[in-house]
Amino acid sequence: MSSYALQRAPFTARRGTASLTTTLLLGGLVVEIGLVLLFLFYLLNFTNYGIRISAEAFTGARAGIEDALLRIVRDKCVAFSYDMPMANNGPQVAGTVSGPSVACDGQGPQPMLETREINARSTLIGKRRRIQAFAEMNNHTGLVKVLRAEEVPF
């Protein structure tokens, strides 16, 4: 007298357990690989975003130097600080230009060449860039040229 619960199931009924285990194992591997790829794409995108923001901040500082040079060409006898308006989501740019070494009132001799220091700072979403430039002015011809422009630590 054997009970029904103690009898062995036929081979066709036991074959499904192996395929269920294989399916679960392969499904788990596919999900795990998908999660790893999603995480890698997220990191790659986030890193690329940071590089782009840093480049935009650098471009804003460079634009600040160019703007200061234009202001020097228009008025060579003034030292000034400036805030440059940018686009809605653009970097905040500010800078300073050192004053002339002698008074520009037309009284007394003026040096032929004069050097001015320009500092431009740009900030965009936590990324900060600063460029320092030195411009040489010829007081007789009005020519302004950049001697050196370099990024310096903030």
PDB file of C-alpha atoms in Angstrom:
ATOM      1  CA  MET A   1       0.000   0.000   0.000  1.00  0.00           C
ATOM      2  CA  SER A   2       1.706   3.023  -1.100  1.00  0.00           C
ATOM      3  CA  SER A   3       0.119   6.344  -0.648  1.00  0.00           C
ATOM      4  CA  TYR A   4      -0.239   8.787  -3.485  1.00  0.00           C
ATOM      5  CA  ALA A   5       2.013  11.380  -1.744  1.00  0.00           C
ATOM      6  CA  LEU A   6       4.935   8.952  -1.507  1.00  0.00           C
ATOM      7  CA  GLN A   7       4.915   7.926  -5.134  1.00  0.00           C
ATOM      8  CA  ARG A   8       7.530   9.429  -7.411  1.00  0.00           C
ATOM      9  CA  ALA A   9       6.260  11.784 -10.024  1.00  0.00           C
ATOM     10  CA  PRO A  10       6.803  10.765 -13.609  1.00  0.00           C
ATOM     11  CA  PHE A  11       9.820  12.207 -15.472  1.00  0.00           C
ATOM     12  CA  THR A  12       7.763  14.722 -17.456  1.00  0.00           C
ATOM     13  CA  ALA A  13       6.458  16.370 -14.266  1.00  0.00           C
ATOM     14  CA  ARG A  14       9.955  16.743 -12.750  1.00  0.00           C
ATOM     15  CA  ARG A  15      11.448  18.317 -15.889  1.00  0.00           C
ATOM     16  CA  GLY A  16       9.786  21.723 -15.163  1.00  0.00           C
ATOM     17  CA  THR A  17      11.762  22.308 -11.957  1.00  0.00           C
ATOM     18  CA  ALA A  18      15.056  22.534 -13.834  1.00  0.00           C
ATOM     19  CA  SER A  19      13.688  25.033 -16.338  1.00  0.00           C
ATOM     20  CA  LEU A  20      12.203  27.180 -13.541  1.00  0.00           C
ATOM     21  CA  THR A  21      15.572  27.337 -11.779  1.00  0.00           C
ATOM     22  CA  THR A  22      17.369  28.157 -15.020  1.00  0.00           C
ATOM     23  CA  THR A  23      14.839  30.863 -15.880  1.00  0.00           C
ATOM     24  CA  LEU A  24      15.128  32.501 -12.469  1.00  0.00           C
ATOM     25  CA  LEU A  25      18.915  32.386 -12.584  1.00  0.00           C
ATOM     26  CA  LEU A  26      19.149  33.880 -16.077  1.00  0.00           C
ATOM     27  CA  GLY A  27      16.474  36.462 -15.272  1.00  0.00           C
ATOM     28  CA  GLY A  28      18.396  37.532 -12.184  1.00  0.00           C
ATOM     29  CA  LEU A  29      21.580  37.909 -14.215  1.00  0.00           C
ATOM     30  CA  VAL A  30      19.804  40.032 -16.834  1.00  0.00           C
ATOM     31  CA  VAL A  31      18.315  42.301 -14.158  1.00  0.00           C
ATOM     32  CA  GLU A  32      21.696  42.634 -12.427  1.00  0.00           C
ATOM     33  CA  ILE A  33      23.473  43.513 -15.689  1.00  0.00           C
ATOM     34  CA  GLY A  34      20.731  46.025 -16.470  1.00  0.00           C
ATOM     35  CA  LEU A  35      21.159  47.719 -13.084  1.00  0.00           C
ATOM     36  CA  VAL A  36      24.944  47.897 -13.498  1.00  0.00           C
ATOM     37  CA  LEU A  37      24.574  49.451 -16.962  1.00  0.00           C
ATOM     38  CA  LEU A  38      22.027  51.949 -15.646  1.00  0.00           C
ATOM     39  CA  PHE A  39      24.406  52.977 -12.860  1.00  0.00           C
ATOM     40  CA  LEU A  40      27.309  53.333 -15.307  1.00  0.00           C
ATOM     41  CA  PHE A  41      25.253  55.475 -17.688  1.00  0.00           C
ATOM     42  CA  TYR A  42      24.174  57.662 -14.772  1.00  0.00           C
ATOM     43  CA  LEU A  43      27.784  58.213 -13.659  1.00  0.00           C
ATOM     44  CA  LEU A  44      28.922  58.927 -17.207  1.00  0.00           C
ATOM     45  CA  ASN A  45      26.127  61.448 -17.727  1.00  0.00           C
ATOM     46  CA  PHE A  46      26.765  63.156 -14.382  1.00  0.00           C
ATOM     47  CA  THR A  47      30.510  63.446 -15.108  1.00  0.00           C
ATOM     48  CA  ASN A  48      29.827  64.849 -18.556  1.00  0.00           C
ATOM     49  CA  TYR A  49      27.428  67.398 -17.027  1.00  0.00           C
ATOM     50  CA  GLY A  50      30.104  68.586 -14.566  1.00  0.00           C
ATOM     51  CA  ILE A  51      32.654  68.993 -17.351  1.00  0.00           C
ATOM     52  CA  ARG A  52      30.158  71.002 -19.409  1.00  0.00           C
ATOM     53  CA  ILE A  53      29.310  73.299 -16.483  1.00  0.00           C
ATOM     54  CA  SER A  54      33.014  73.864 -15.789  1.00  0.00           C
ATOM     55  CA  ALA A  55      33.632  74.721 -19.451  1.00  0.00           C
ATOM     56  CA  GLU A  56      30.742  77.200 -19.424  1.00  0.00           C
ATOM     57  CA  ALA A  57      32.162  78.875 -16.311  1.00  0.00           C
ATOM     58  CA  PHE A  58      35.555  79.130 -18.027  1.00  0.00           C
ATOM     59  CA  THR A  59      33.945  80.645 -21.132  1.00  0.00           C
ATOM     60  CA  GLY A  60      32.159  83.176 -18.930  1.00  0.00           C
ATOM     61  CA  ALA A  61      35.460  84.230 -17.328  1.00  0.00           C
ATOM     62  CA  ARG A  62      37.049  84.538 -20.761  1.00  0.00           C
ATOM     63  CA  ALA A  63      34.121  86.714 -21.881  1.00  0.00           C
ATOM     64  CA  GLY A  64      34.733  88.869 -18.793  1.00  0.00           C
ATOM     65  CA  ILE A  65      38.331  89.459 -19.905  1.00  0.00           C
ATOM     66  CA  GLU A  66      37.168  90.429 -23.402  1.00  0.00           C
ATOM     67  CA  ASP A  67      34.554  92.788 -21.972  1.00  0.00           C
ATOM     68  CA  ALA A  68      37.146  94.441 -19.724  1.00  0.00           C
ATOM     69  CA  LEU A  69      39.455  94.935 -22.718  1.00  0.00           C
ATOM     70  CA  LEU A  70      36.656  96.670 -24.604  1.00  0.00           C
ATOM     71  CA  ARG A  71      36.037  98.947 -21.617  1.00  0.00           C
ATOM     72  CA  ILE A  72      39.739  99.792 -21.400  1.00  0.00           C
ATOM     73  CA  VAL A  73      39.804 100.706 -25.080  1.00  0.00           C
ATOM     74  CA  ARG A  74      36.861 103.060 -24.560  1.00  0.00           C
ATOM     75  CA  ASP A  75      38.252 104.723 -21.431  1.00  0.00           C
ATOM     76  CA  LYS A  76      41.918 104.173 -20.652  1.00  0.00           C
ATOM     77  CA  CYS A  77      42.009 106.375 -17.573  1.00  0.00           C
ATOM     78  CA  VAL A  78      39.730 104.564 -15.164  1.00  0.00           C
ATOM     79  CA  ALA A  79      39.908 101.620 -12.801  1.00  0.00           C
ATOM     80  CA  PHE A  80      36.664  99.749 -12.369  1.00  0.00           C
ATOM     81  CA  SER A  81      34.868  96.704 -11.079  1.00  0.00           C
ATOM     82  CA  TYR A  82      32.109  95.187 -13.123  1.00  0.00           C
ATOM     83  CA  ASP A  83      29.347  92.610 -13.127  1.00  0.00           C
ATOM     84  CA  MET A  84      28.534  91.266 -16.535  1.00  0.00           C
ATOM     85  CA  PRO A  85      24.940  90.294 -17.297  1.00  0.00           C
ATOM     86  CA  MET A  86      24.653  86.892 -18.942  1.00  0.00           C
ATOM     87  CA  ALA A  87      21.764  84.713 -20.117  1.00  0.00           C
ATOM     88  CA  ASN A  88      19.128  83.497 -17.645  1.00  0.00           C
ATOM     89  CA  ASN A  89      20.914  80.255 -16.808  1.00  0.00           C
ATOM     90  CA  GLY A  90      24.395  81.487 -17.665  1.00  0.00           C
ATOM     91  CA  PRO A  91      27.357  82.037 -15.373  1.00  0.00           C
ATOM     92  CA  GLN A  92      27.673  85.006 -13.049  1.00  0.00           C
ATOM     93  CA  VAL A  93      30.690  87.007 -14.181  1.00  0.00           C
ATOM     94  CA  ALA A  94      32.446  89.726 -12.178  1.00  0.00           C
ATOM     95  CA  GLY A  95      35.821  91.346 -12.528  1.00  0.00           C
ATOM     96  CA  THR A  96      38.190  94.140 -11.647  1.00  0.00           C
ATOM     97  CA  VAL A  97      40.609  96.237 -13.656  1.00  0.00           C
ATOM     98  CA  SER A  98      43.527  98.007 -11.999  1.00  0.00           C
ATOM     99  CA  GLY A  99      43.854 101.735 -12.472  1.00  0.00           C
ATOM    100  CA  PRO A 100      46.508 103.612 -14.399  1.00  0.00           C
ATOM    101  CA  SER A 101      49.809 104.229 -12.684  1.00  0.00           C
ATOM    102  CA  VAL A 102      49.641 107.998 -13.298  1.00  0.00           C
ATOM    103  CA  ALA A 103      46.782 110.464 -13.428  1.00  0.00           C
ATOM    104  CA  CYS A 104      45.112 110.813 -16.823  1.00  0.00           C
ATOM    105  CA  ASP A 105      44.169 114.430 -16.427  1.00  0.00           C
ATOM    106  CA  GLY A 106      46.423 115.556 -19.258  1.00  0.00           C
ATOM    107  CA  GLN A 107      48.767 117.293 -16.809  1.00  0.00           C
ATOM    108  CA  GLY A 108      52.393 116.243 -16.930  1.00  0.00           C
ATOM    109  CA  PRO A 109      54.105 113.522 -18.902  1.00  0.00           C
ATOM    110  CA  GLN A 110      52.416 110.191 -19.420  1.00  0.00           C
ATOM    111  CA  PRO A 111      54.359 106.991 -19.912  1.00  0.00           C
ATOM    112  CA  MET A 112      54.428 105.585 -23.401  1.00  0.00           C
ATOM    113  CA  LEU A 113      53.475 102.041 -22.307  1.00  0.00           C
ATOM    114  CA  GLU A 114      51.388 101.109 -19.330  1.00  0.00           C
ATOM    115  CA  THR A 115      50.351  97.703 -17.999  1.00  0.00           C
ATOM    116  CA  ARG A 116      46.911  97.006 -16.514  1.00  0.00           C
ATOM    117  CA  GLU A 117      45.845  93.919 -14.574  1.00  0.00           C
ATOM    118  CA  ILE A 118      42.443  92.370 -15.324  1.00  0.00           C
ATOM    119  CA  ASN A 119      40.784  89.743 -13.112  1.00  0.00           C
ATOM    120  CA  ALA A 120      37.598  87.993 -14.228  1.00  0.00           C
ATOM    121  CA  ARG A 121      35.683  85.539 -12.028  1.00  0.00           C
ATOM    122  CA  SER A 122      32.844  83.313 -13.169  1.00  0.00           C
ATOM    123  CA  THR A 123      30.561  81.039 -11.152  1.00  0.00           C
ATOM    124  CA  LEU A 124      28.007  78.552 -12.452  1.00  0.00           C
ATOM    125  CA  ILE A 125      26.277  75.977 -10.224  1.00  0.00           C
ATOM    126  CA  GLY A 126      29.212  75.620  -7.859  1.00  0.00           C
ATOM    127  CA  LYS A 127      31.910  75.569 -10.556  1.00  0.00           C
ATOM    128  CA  ARG A 128      34.178  78.605 -10.257  1.00  0.00           C
ATOM    129  CA  ARG A 129      36.796  79.819 -12.723  1.00  0.00           C
ATOM    130  CA  ARG A 130      39.125  82.813 -12.558  1.00  0.00           C
ATOM    131  CA  ILE A 131      41.287  84.251 -15.317  1.00  0.00           C
ATOM    132  CA  GLN A 132      43.965  86.885 -14.778  1.00  0.00           C
ATOM    133  CA  ALA A 133      45.260  88.896 -17.704  1.00  0.00           C
ATOM    134  CA  PHE A 134      47.796  91.656 -18.178  1.00  0.00           C
ATOM    135  CA  ALA A 135      47.185  94.164 -20.946  1.00  0.00           C
ATOM    136  CA  GLU A 136      49.674  96.667 -22.279  1.00  0.00           C
ATOM    137  CA  MET A 137      48.413 100.069 -23.376  1.00  0.00           C
ATOM    138  CA  ASN A 138      50.213 102.493 -25.612  1.00  0.00           C
ATOM    139  CA  ASN A 139      49.068 105.921 -24.427  1.00  0.00           C
ATOM    140  CA  HIS A 140      50.146 107.653 -27.638  1.00  0.00           C
ATOM    141  CA  THR A 141      48.630 105.332 -30.244  1.00  0.00           C
ATOM    142  CA  GLY A 142      45.771 103.899 -28.160  1.00  0.00           C
ATOM    143  CA  LEU A 143      46.760 100.308 -28.936  1.00  0.00           C
ATOM    144  CA  VAL A 144      45.771  97.762 -26.269  1.00  0.00           C
ATOM    145  CA  LYS A 145      47.176  94.239 -26.459  1.00  0.00           C
ATOM    146  CA  VAL A 146      47.102  91.296 -24.097  1.00  0.00           C
ATOM    147  CA  LEU A 147      50.523  90.328 -22.766  1.00  0.00           C
ATOM    148  CA  ARG A 148      49.418  87.292 -20.814  1.00  0.00           C
ATOM    149  CA  ALA A 149      46.140  85.644 -19.849  1.00  0.00           C
ATOM    150  CA  GLU A 150      46.020  82.557 -17.683  1.00  0.00           C
ATOM    151  CA  GLU A 151      43.673  80.681 -15.402  1.00  0.00           C
ATOM    152  CA  VAL A 152      44.615  81.013 -11.776  1.00  0.00           C
ATOM    153  CA  PRO A 153      43.282  79.110  -8.751  1.00  0.00           C
ATOM    154  CA  PHE A 154      40.196  80.660  -7.222  1.00  0.00           C
TER     155      PHE A 154
END
